[in-house]
PDB file of C-alpha atoms and ligand atoms in Angstrom:
ATOM      1  CA  UNK S 129       0.087  -0.152   0.102  1.00 96.00           C
ATOM      2  CA  UNK S 130       1.078   3.499  -1.037  1.00 97.00           C
ATOM      3  CA  UNK S 131       0.113   6.599   1.323  1.00 97.00           C
ATOM      4  CA  UNK S 132       0.419  10.214   0.588  1.00 98.00           C
ATOM      5  CA  UNK S 133      -0.227  12.822   3.077  1.00 98.00           C
ATOM      6  CA  UNK S 134      -0.539  16.517   2.268  1.00 98.00           C
ATOM      7  CA  UNK S 135      -0.150  19.022   4.838  1.00 98.00           C
ATOM      8  CA  UNK S 136       1.169  22.538   5.888  1.00 98.00           C
ATOM      9  CA  UNK S 137       2.578  20.896   9.127  1.00 98.00           C
ATOM     10  CA  UNK S 138       4.423  17.595   7.519  1.00 98.00           C
ATOM     11  CA  UNK S 139       6.380  17.355  10.865  1.00 97.00           C
ATOM     12  CA  UNK S 140       2.831  16.267  12.454  1.00 97.00           C
ATOM     13  CA  UNK S 141       3.035  13.003  10.611  1.00 96.00           C
ATOM     14  CA  UNK S 142       6.532  12.034  12.197  1.00 96.00           C
ATOM     15  CA  UNK S 143       4.838   9.590  14.656  1.00 95.00           C
ATOM     16  CA  UNK S 144       4.319   7.376  11.320  1.00 94.00           C
ATOM     17  CA  UNK S 145       8.134   6.729  11.620  1.00 90.00           C
ATOM     18  CA  UNK S 146       7.331   4.987  15.147  1.00 91.00           C
ATOM     19  CA  UNK S 147       6.451   1.429  16.267  1.00 86.00           C
ATOM     20  CA  UNK S 148       4.395  -0.775  14.012  1.00 87.00           C
ATOM     21  CA  UNK S 149       3.856   1.466  11.165  1.00 88.00           C
ATOM     22  CA  UNK S 150       7.393   2.584  10.949  1.00 91.00           C
ATOM     23  CA  UNK S 151       8.309  -1.213  11.076  1.00 93.00           C
ATOM     24  CA  UNK S 152       5.906  -1.993   8.177  1.00 93.00           C
ATOM     25  CA  UNK S 153       7.287   0.968   6.173  1.00 92.00           C
ATOM     26  CA  UNK S 154      11.089  -0.557   6.954  1.00 94.00           C
ATOM     27  CA  UNK S 155       9.702  -3.923   5.977  1.00 94.00           C
ATOM     28  CA  UNK S 156       8.265  -2.529   2.568  1.00 94.00           C
ATOM     29  CA  UNK S 157       4.643  -3.385   3.660  1.00 94.00           C
ATOM     30  CA  UNK S 158       3.782   0.321   3.407  1.00 95.00           C
ATOM     31  CA  UNK S 159       5.046   3.548   1.454  1.00 96.00           C
ATOM     32  CA  UNK S 160       4.398   6.745   3.060  1.00 96.00           C
ATOM     33  CA  UNK S 161       5.206  10.236   1.250  1.00 96.00           C
ATOM     34  CA  UNK S 162       4.526  13.307   3.064  1.00 97.00           C
ATOM     35  CA  UNK S 163       4.153  16.288   1.043  1.00 98.00           C
ATOM     36  CA  UNK S 164       4.380  20.170   2.196  1.00 98.00           C
ATOM     37  CA  UNK S 165       1.413  21.984   0.818  1.00 98.00           C
ATOM     38  CA  UNK S 166       3.543  25.233   0.935  1.00 98.00           C
ATOM     39  CA  UNK S 167       5.736  23.560  -1.704  1.00 98.00           C
ATOM     40  CA  UNK S 168       3.191  23.905  -4.077  1.00 98.00           C
ATOM     41  CA  UNK S 169       2.871  27.723  -3.796  1.00 98.00           C
ATOM     42  CA  UNK S 170       4.873  30.237  -5.914  1.00 98.00           C
ATOM     43  CA  UNK S 171       4.575  33.690  -3.878  1.00 98.00           C
ATOM     44  CA  UNK S 172       7.571  34.888  -1.443  1.00 98.00           C
ATOM     45  CA  UNK S 173       5.307  34.096   1.468  1.00 98.00           C
ATOM     46  CA  UNK S 174       4.355  30.737   0.459  1.00 98.00           C
ATOM     47  CA  UNK S 175       0.509  31.690   0.863  1.00 98.00           C
ATOM     48  CA  UNK S 176      -1.833  28.679   1.384  1.00 98.00           C
ATOM     49  CA  UNK S 177      -5.029  30.707   2.726  1.00 98.00           C
ATOM     50  CA  UNK S 178      -7.168  33.647   1.914  1.00 98.00           C
ATOM     51  CA  UNK S 179     -10.392  35.261   3.219  1.00 98.00           C
ATOM     52  CA  UNK S 180     -13.638  33.643   2.505  1.00 98.00           C
ATOM     53  CA  UNK S 181     -15.853  34.794  -0.260  1.00 98.00           C
ATOM     54  CA  UNK S 182     -19.257  35.879   1.412  1.00 98.00           C
ATOM     55  CA  UNK S 183     -17.451  37.198   4.497  1.00 98.00           C
ATOM     56  CA  UNK S 184     -17.371  35.042   7.868  1.00 97.00           C
ATOM     57  CA  UNK S 185     -14.769  34.481  10.507  1.00 97.00           C
ATOM     58  CA  UNK S 186     -11.494  32.858   9.402  1.00 97.00           C
ATOM     59  CA  UNK S 187      -9.662  31.929   6.474  1.00 98.00           C
ATOM     60  CA  UNK S 188     -10.120  29.368   3.597  1.00 98.00           C
ATOM     61  CA  UNK S 189      -7.291  27.083   2.035  1.00 98.00           C
ATOM     62  CA  UNK S 190      -6.621  28.417  -1.574  1.00 98.00           C
ATOM     63  CA  UNK S 191      -7.667  26.055  -4.389  1.00 98.00           C
ATOM     64  CA  UNK S 192      -4.106  26.501  -6.410  1.00 98.00           C
ATOM     65  CA  UNK S 193      -1.689  24.955  -4.174  1.00 98.00           C
ATOM     66  CA  UNK S 194      -4.090  21.929  -3.522  1.00 98.00           C
ATOM     67  CA  UNK S 195      -4.906  21.334  -7.004  1.00 98.00           C
ATOM     68  CA  UNK S 196      -1.236  21.567  -8.052  1.00 98.00           C
ATOM     69  CA  UNK S 197      -0.276  19.065  -5.056  1.00 98.00           C
ATOM     70  CA  UNK S 198      -3.107  16.774  -5.917  1.00 98.00           C
ATOM     71  CA  UNK S 199      -2.255  16.513  -9.679  1.00 98.00           C
ATOM     72  CA  UNK S 200       1.305  16.109  -8.970  1.00 98.00           C
ATOM     73  CA  UNK S 201       0.684  13.090  -6.619  1.00 98.00           C
ATOM     74  CA  UNK S 202      -2.096  11.522  -8.920  1.00 98.00           C
ATOM     75  CA  UNK S 203       0.653  11.817 -11.741  1.00 98.00           C
ATOM     76  CA  UNK S 204       3.089   9.594  -9.772  1.00 97.00           C
ATOM     77  CA  UNK S 205       1.029   6.470 -10.179  1.00 94.00           C
ATOM     78  CA  UNK S 206      -0.951   4.674 -12.861  1.00 93.00           C
ATOM     79  CA  UNK S 207      -3.879   3.759 -10.646  1.00 96.00           C
ATOM     80  CA  UNK S 208      -6.753   5.605  -9.380  1.00 98.00           C
ATOM     81  CA  UNK S 209      -5.976   6.417  -5.741  1.00 98.00           C
ATOM     82  CA  UNK S 210      -8.553   7.183  -3.077  1.00 98.00           C
ATOM     83  CA  UNK S 211      -8.313  10.662  -1.403  1.00 98.00           C
ATOM     84  CA  UNK S 212      -9.477  10.932   2.123  1.00 98.00           C
ATOM     85  CA  UNK S 213     -10.062  14.367   3.411  1.00 98.00           C
ATOM     86  CA  UNK S 214     -10.652  14.267   7.067  1.00 98.00           C
ATOM     87  CA  UNK S 215     -13.592  16.678   8.268  1.00 97.00           C
ATOM     88  CA  UNK S 216     -16.286  16.873  10.995  1.00 96.00           C
ATOM     89  CA  UNK S 217     -18.699  16.796   8.136  1.00 95.00           C
ATOM     90  CA  UNK S 218     -17.398  13.597   6.868  1.00 97.00           C
ATOM     91  CA  UNK S 219     -18.949  10.040   6.954  1.00 98.00           C
ATOM     92  CA  UNK S 220     -18.053   8.447  10.428  1.00 98.00           C
ATOM     93  CA  UNK S 221     -14.823   6.455  10.489  1.00 98.00           C
ATOM     94  CA  UNK S 222     -15.412   2.734  11.329  1.00 96.00           C
ATOM     95  CA  UNK S 223     -13.651  -0.355  11.729  1.00 95.00           C
ATOM     96  CA  UNK S 224     -15.575  -1.539   8.596  1.00 95.00           C
ATOM     97  CA  UNK S 225     -14.285   1.590   6.810  1.00 98.00           C
ATOM     98  CA  UNK S 226     -10.889   0.668   8.084  1.00 98.00           C
ATOM     99  CA  UNK S 227     -11.152  -2.853   6.638  1.00 97.00           C
ATOM    100  CA  UNK S 228     -12.420  -1.432   3.512  1.00 98.00           C
ATOM    101  CA  UNK S 229      -9.779   1.120   3.021  1.00 98.00           C
ATOM    102  CA  UNK S 230      -6.903  -1.658   3.790  1.00 98.00           C
ATOM    103  CA  UNK S 231      -8.206  -3.263   0.630  1.00 98.00           C
ATOM    104  CA  UNK S 232      -6.956  -0.264  -1.326  1.00 98.00           C
ATOM    105  CA  UNK S 233      -3.604   0.047  -2.886  1.00 97.00           C
ATOM    106  CA  UNK S 234      -3.041   3.691  -2.712  1.00 98.00           C
ATOM    107  CA  UNK S 235      -4.634   6.299  -0.299  1.00 98.00           C
ATOM    108  CA  UNK S 236      -4.097   9.949  -0.349  1.00 98.00           C
ATOM    109  CA  UNK S 237      -4.704  12.140   2.648  1.00 98.00           C
ATOM    110  CA  UNK S 238      -5.417  15.944   2.593  1.00 98.00           C
ATOM    111  CA  UNK S 239      -5.134  17.779   5.848  1.00 98.00           C
ATOM    112  CA  UNK S 240      -7.240  20.631   5.773  1.00 98.00           C
ATOM    113  CA  UNK S 241      -6.837  23.812   8.290  1.00 96.00           C
ATOM    114  CA  UNK S 242      -8.420  26.808   8.983  1.00 93.00           C
ATOM    115  CA  UNK S 243     -12.060  26.892   7.786  1.00 96.00           C
ATOM    116  CA  UNK S 244     -11.487  24.281   5.211  1.00 98.00           C
ATOM    117  CA  UNK S 245     -10.409  23.764   1.843  1.00 98.00           C
ATOM    118  CA  UNK S 246     -12.070  25.566  -1.299  1.00 98.00           C
ATOM    119  CA  UNK S 247     -14.802  23.288  -2.382  1.00 98.00           C
ATOM    120  CA  UNK S 248     -13.653  23.542  -5.978  1.00 98.00           C
ATOM    121  CA  UNK S 249     -10.706  21.343  -4.870  1.00 98.00           C
ATOM    122  CA  UNK S 250     -12.957  18.348  -4.148  1.00 98.00           C
ATOM    123  CA  UNK S 251     -14.408  18.849  -7.453  1.00 98.00           C
ATOM    124  CA  UNK S 252     -11.230  19.060  -9.264  1.00 98.00           C
ATOM    125  CA  UNK S 253      -9.915  16.008  -7.493  1.00 98.00           C
ATOM    126  CA  UNK S 254     -12.949  13.948  -8.370  1.00 98.00           C
ATOM    127  CA  UNK S 255     -11.129  13.645 -12.124  1.00 98.00           C
ATOM    128  CA  UNK S 256      -8.438  11.718 -10.665  1.00 98.00           C
ATOM    129  CA  UNK S 257      -9.401  10.337  -7.286  1.00 98.00           C
ATOM    130  CA  UNK S 258     -12.136   8.476  -5.575  1.00 98.00           C
ATOM    131  CA  UNK S 259     -12.980  11.416  -2.999  1.00 98.00           C
ATOM    132  CA  UNK S 260     -14.062  10.573   0.285  1.00 98.00           C
ATOM    133  CA  UNK S 261     -14.681  13.110   3.312  1.00 98.00           C
ATOM    134  CA  UNK S 262     -14.193  11.120   6.851  1.00 98.00           C
ATOM    135  CA  UNK S 263     -15.050  12.185  10.272  1.00 98.00           C
ATOM    136  CA  UNK S 264     -13.432  10.660  13.286  1.00 97.00           C
ATOM    137  CA  UNK S 265     -16.315  11.775  15.467  1.00 96.00           C
ATOM    138  CA  UNK S 266     -18.636  14.584  16.438  1.00 96.00           C
ATOM    139  CA  UNK S 267     -16.133  17.175  17.706  1.00 96.00           C
ATOM    140  CA  UNK S 268     -13.903  19.658  16.085  1.00 96.00           C
ATOM    141  CA  UNK S 269     -10.128  19.506  15.592  1.00 97.00           C
ATOM    142  CA  UNK S 270      -7.827  22.269  14.379  1.00 97.00           C
ATOM    143  CA  UNK S 271      -6.769  20.310  11.406  1.00 98.00           C
ATOM    144  CA  UNK S 272      -6.919  16.936   9.816  1.00 98.00           C
ATOM    145  CA  UNK S 273      -3.456  15.620  10.945  1.00 98.00           C
ATOM    146  CA  UNK S 274      -4.616  13.831  14.093  1.00 97.00           C
ATOM    147  CA  UNK S 275      -7.343  12.522  12.235  1.00 98.00           C
ATOM    148  CA  UNK S 276      -4.879  11.109   9.448  1.00 98.00           C
ATOM    149  CA  UNK S 277      -2.450   9.592  12.404  1.00 97.00           C
ATOM    150  CA  UNK S 278      -5.683   7.726  13.445  1.00 97.00           C
ATOM    151  CA  UNK S 279      -6.836   6.436  10.286  1.00 98.00           C
ATOM    152  CA  UNK S 280      -3.507   5.213   8.881  1.00 97.00           C
ATOM    153  CA  UNK S 281      -3.068   3.257  12.186  1.00 96.00           C
ATOM    154  CA  UNK S 282      -6.279   1.773  12.051  1.00 97.00           C
ATOM    155  CA  UNK S 283      -5.828   0.916   8.357  1.00 97.00           C
ATOM    156  CA  UNK S 284      -2.161  -0.181   8.307  1.00 96.00           C
ATOM    157  CA  UNK S 285      -2.487  -2.556  11.175  1.00 95.00           C
ATOM    158  CA  UNK S 286      -4.961  -4.683   9.023  1.00 96.00           C
ATOM    159  CA  UNK S 287      -2.580  -5.161   6.244  1.00 96.00           C
ATOM    160  CA  UNK S 288      -0.914  -8.722   6.319  1.00 94.00           C
ATOM    161  CA  UNK S 289       2.426  -8.985   8.140  1.00 92.00           C
ATOM    162  CA  UNK S 290       1.971  -5.630   9.980  1.00 92.00           C
ATOM    163  CA  UNK S 291       0.638  -7.119  13.401  1.00 88.00           C
ATOM    164  CA  UNK S 292       2.702  -9.990  14.372  1.00 75.00           C
ATOM    165  CA  UNK S 293       0.056 -12.077  15.590  1.00 70.00           C
ATOM    166  CA  UNK S 294      -2.919 -12.037  13.156  1.00 67.00           C
ATOM    167  CA  UNK S 295      -5.279 -13.736  15.704  1.00 68.00           C
ATOM    168  CA  UNK S 296      -5.092 -10.551  17.963  1.00 68.00           C
ATOM    169  CA  UNK S 297      -7.253  -8.696  15.214  1.00 69.00           C
ATOM    170  CA  UNK S 298     -10.026 -11.095  15.784  1.00 67.00           C
ATOM    171  CA  UNK S 299     -11.679 -10.470  19.211  1.00 64.00           C
ATOM    172  CA  UNK S 300     -10.970  -6.826  19.258  1.00 75.00           C
ATOM    173  CA  UNK S 301     -13.603  -4.004  19.901  1.00 78.00           C
ATOM    174  CA  UNK S 302     -15.654  -3.463  16.725  1.00 80.00           C
ATOM    175  CA  UNK S 303     -14.012  -6.293  14.947  1.00 78.00           C
ATOM    176  CA  UNK S 304     -17.264  -8.395  15.493  1.00 86.00           C
ATOM    177  CA  UNK S 305     -19.708  -5.650  16.579  1.00 89.00           C
ATOM    178  CA  UNK S 306     -18.653  -6.426  20.316  1.00 94.00           C
ATOM    179  CA  UNK S 307     -16.386  -4.494  22.840  1.00 96.00           C
ATOM    180  CA  UNK S 308     -13.312  -6.470  24.036  1.00 96.00           C
ATOM    181  CA  UNK S 309     -13.303  -8.315  27.032  1.00 97.00           C
ATOM    182  CA  UNK S 310     -11.366  -7.345  30.306  1.00 98.00           C
ATOM    183  CA  UNK S 311      -7.593  -8.600  30.172  1.00 98.00           C
ATOM    184  CA  UNK S 312      -5.417  -9.480  33.153  1.00 98.00           C
ATOM    185  CA  UNK S 313      -1.644 -10.559  33.605  1.00 98.00           C
ATOM    186  CA  UNK S 314       0.675 -11.323  36.660  1.00 98.00           C
ATOM    187  CA  UNK S 315       0.836 -10.734  39.308  1.00 98.00           C
ATOM    188  CA  UNK S 316      -2.567 -12.989  40.340  1.00 98.00           C
ATOM    189  CA  UNK S 317      -3.092 -10.758  43.680  1.00 98.00           C
ATOM    190  CA  UNK S 318      -2.399  -6.941  43.163  1.00 98.00           C
ATOM    191  CA  UNK S 319      -3.795  -4.153  45.337  1.00 98.00           C
ATOM    192  CA  UNK S 320      -5.851  -6.681  47.039  1.00 98.00           C
ATOM    193  CA  UNK S 321      -7.590  -7.694  44.024  1.00 98.00           C
ATOM    194  CA  UNK S 322      -7.646 -10.865  42.422  1.00 98.00           C
ATOM    195  CA  UNK S 323      -7.752 -12.184  39.004  1.00 98.00           C
ATOM    196  CA  UNK S 324     -11.020 -14.095  38.102  1.00 98.00           C
ATOM    197  CA  UNK S 325     -10.802 -17.670  39.072  1.00 98.00           C
ATOM    198  CA  UNK S 326     -12.005 -18.806  35.587  1.00 98.00           C
ATOM    199  CA  UNK S 327      -8.883 -17.279  34.073  1.00 98.00           C
ATOM    200  CA  UNK S 328      -6.723 -19.499  36.359  1.00 98.00           C
ATOM    201  CA  UNK S 329      -8.984 -22.722  35.638  1.00 98.00           C
ATOM    202  CA  UNK S 330      -7.042 -23.954  32.404  1.00 98.00           C
ATOM    203  CA  UNK S 331     -10.631 -24.888  31.340  1.00 98.00           C
ATOM    204  CA  UNK S 332     -10.314 -23.149  27.830  1.00 98.00           C
ATOM    205  CA  UNK S 333     -13.969 -23.982  27.060  1.00 98.00           C
ATOM    206  CA  UNK S 334     -15.196 -22.174  30.401  1.00 98.00           C
ATOM    207  CA  UNK S 335     -12.507 -19.311  29.653  1.00 98.00           C
ATOM    208  CA  UNK S 336     -14.088 -18.601  26.222  1.00 98.00           C
ATOM    209  CA  UNK S 337     -17.546 -18.876  27.355  1.00 98.00           C
ATOM    210  CA  UNK S 338     -16.682 -16.293  30.360  1.00 98.00           C
ATOM    211  CA  UNK S 339     -14.859 -13.792  27.939  1.00 98.00           C
ATOM    212  CA  UNK S 340     -18.003 -14.133  25.433  1.00 97.00           C
ATOM    213  CA  UNK S 341     -20.346 -13.170  28.219  1.00 98.00           C
ATOM    214  CA  UNK S 342     -18.085 -10.271  29.390  1.00 98.00           C
ATOM    215  CA  UNK S 343     -17.853  -8.790  26.012  1.00 97.00           C
ATOM    216  CA  UNK S 344     -21.744  -8.864  25.696  1.00 96.00           C
ATOM    217  CA  UNK S 345     -22.213  -7.398  29.404  1.00 97.00           C
ATOM    218  CA  UNK S 346     -19.650  -4.705  28.588  1.00 97.00           C
ATOM    219  CA  UNK S 347     -21.270  -3.852  25.107  1.00 97.00           C
ATOM    220  CA  UNK S 348     -24.716  -3.616  26.634  1.00 97.00           C
ATOM    221  CA  UNK S 349     -23.361  -1.344  29.487  1.00 97.00           C
ATOM    222  CA  UNK S 350     -21.065   1.008  27.275  1.00 96.00           C
ATOM    223  CA  UNK S 351     -22.288   0.629  23.725  1.00 96.00           C
ATOM    224  CA  UNK S 352     -26.044  -0.723  23.621  1.00 96.00           C
ATOM    225  CA  UNK S 353     -26.172   0.784  20.172  1.00 93.00           C
ATOM    226  CA  UNK S 354     -23.640  -1.808  18.691  1.00 93.00           C
ATOM    227  CA  UNK S 355     -25.344  -4.635  20.777  1.00 83.00           C
ATOM    228  CA  UNK S 356     -28.642  -4.564  19.228  1.00 73.00           C
ATOM    229  CA  UNK S 357     -27.269  -3.830  15.588  1.00 71.00           C
ATOM    230  CA  UNK S 358     -25.170  -7.045  15.792  1.00 65.00           C
ATOM    231  CA  UNK S 359     -26.850  -9.250  17.823  1.00 67.00           C
ATOM    232  CA  UNK S 360     -29.119 -10.331  14.993  1.00 64.00           C
ATOM    233  CA  UNK S 361     -26.131 -10.962  12.877  1.00 60.00           C
ATOM    234  CA  UNK S 362     -24.677 -13.459  15.474  1.00 61.00           C
ATOM    235  CA  UNK S 363     -27.754 -14.904  16.667  1.00 66.00           C
ATOM    236  CA  UNK S 364     -26.823 -14.038  20.173  1.00 59.00           C
ATOM    237  CA  UNK S 365     -29.224 -13.912  23.532  1.00 60.00           C
ATOM    238  CA  UNK S 366     -28.953 -10.459  24.724  1.00 55.00           C
ATOM    239  CA  UNK S 367     -27.853 -10.118  28.498  1.00 53.00           C
ATOM    240  CA  UNK S 368     -30.960 -10.393  30.667  1.00 52.00           C
ATOM    241  CA  UNK S 369     -32.319 -12.879  28.126  1.00 47.00           C
ATOM    242  CA  UNK S 370     -29.827 -15.289  28.994  1.00 35.00           C
TER     243      UNK S 370
HETATM  244  O1  97T M 632     -12.529  19.229  13.051  1.00 68.91           O
HETATM  245  C1  97T M 632     -11.719  18.680  11.904  1.00 68.91           C
HETATM  246  C2  97T M 632     -11.130  19.866  11.374  1.00 68.91           C
HETATM  247  C3  97T M 632     -10.221  19.482  10.404  1.00 68.91           C
HETATM  248  C4  97T M 632      -9.969  18.069   9.922  1.00 68.91           C
HETATM  249  C5  97T M 632     -10.580  17.100  10.442  1.00 68.91           C
HETATM  250  C6  97T M 632     -11.645  17.564  11.660  1.00 68.91           C
HETATM  251  C7  97T M 632     -12.483  16.330  12.130  1.00 68.91           C
HETATM  252  C8  97T M 632     -13.144  16.494  13.335  1.00 68.91           C
HETATM  253  C9  97T M 632     -13.622  15.138  13.396  1.00 68.91           C
HETATM  254  N1  97T M 632     -13.001  14.386  12.539  1.00 68.91           N
HETATM  255  O2  97T M 632     -12.380  15.087  11.487  1.00 68.91           O
END
């Protein structure tokens, strides 16, 4: 998978050199190209924003640098990339979307700032990209960089070979519509608190049943919206109906 990120703060993407994502890049599982939007300006001040037509507070990101940047990137490959523009008005980012994006071979991320990117950039980009506006959640950030870090991590960890033990991807929160079960490790006693006996029993069938019940109970308590949506898919009895 190839990833391109365009930002006025390219150093914001430095964490993608670390940990599993950094290793995936060194192992050749992932290619990352970070572009400074100001490299696509031509004035002395490397201007990327201007006042909004129609008035209003704040500044809008100018279309010219974005158009040049996206044309430059699209010209570097022979397939049609997916352009992801994080924004509060986008389609909610979910694990299902992460799985879908992990199937793509080329993702390009546009990090907006200020009051946003001139709308004509989205229209221009559609000639060379599949354009998707994606939201991390119902809150406001100062720019798209933080959202890109989250999306890249969620997607890249699904690529074959990135996570050493693929089994650990199975019973994760949201992977099958349930939240994850509680986890424990040594010591067996800590702070006057014991590890649940079932986990020390060695009875793997009983442990699996306990963990599944914990997942159902936790999801019912914290995310009932998920439980009802997926219970029909799994045919589970809902807690309280057991
Ligand atoms: O609030 C934002 C501003 C810029 C780019 C993205 C966002 C955002 C907020 C929630 N998800 O994305």
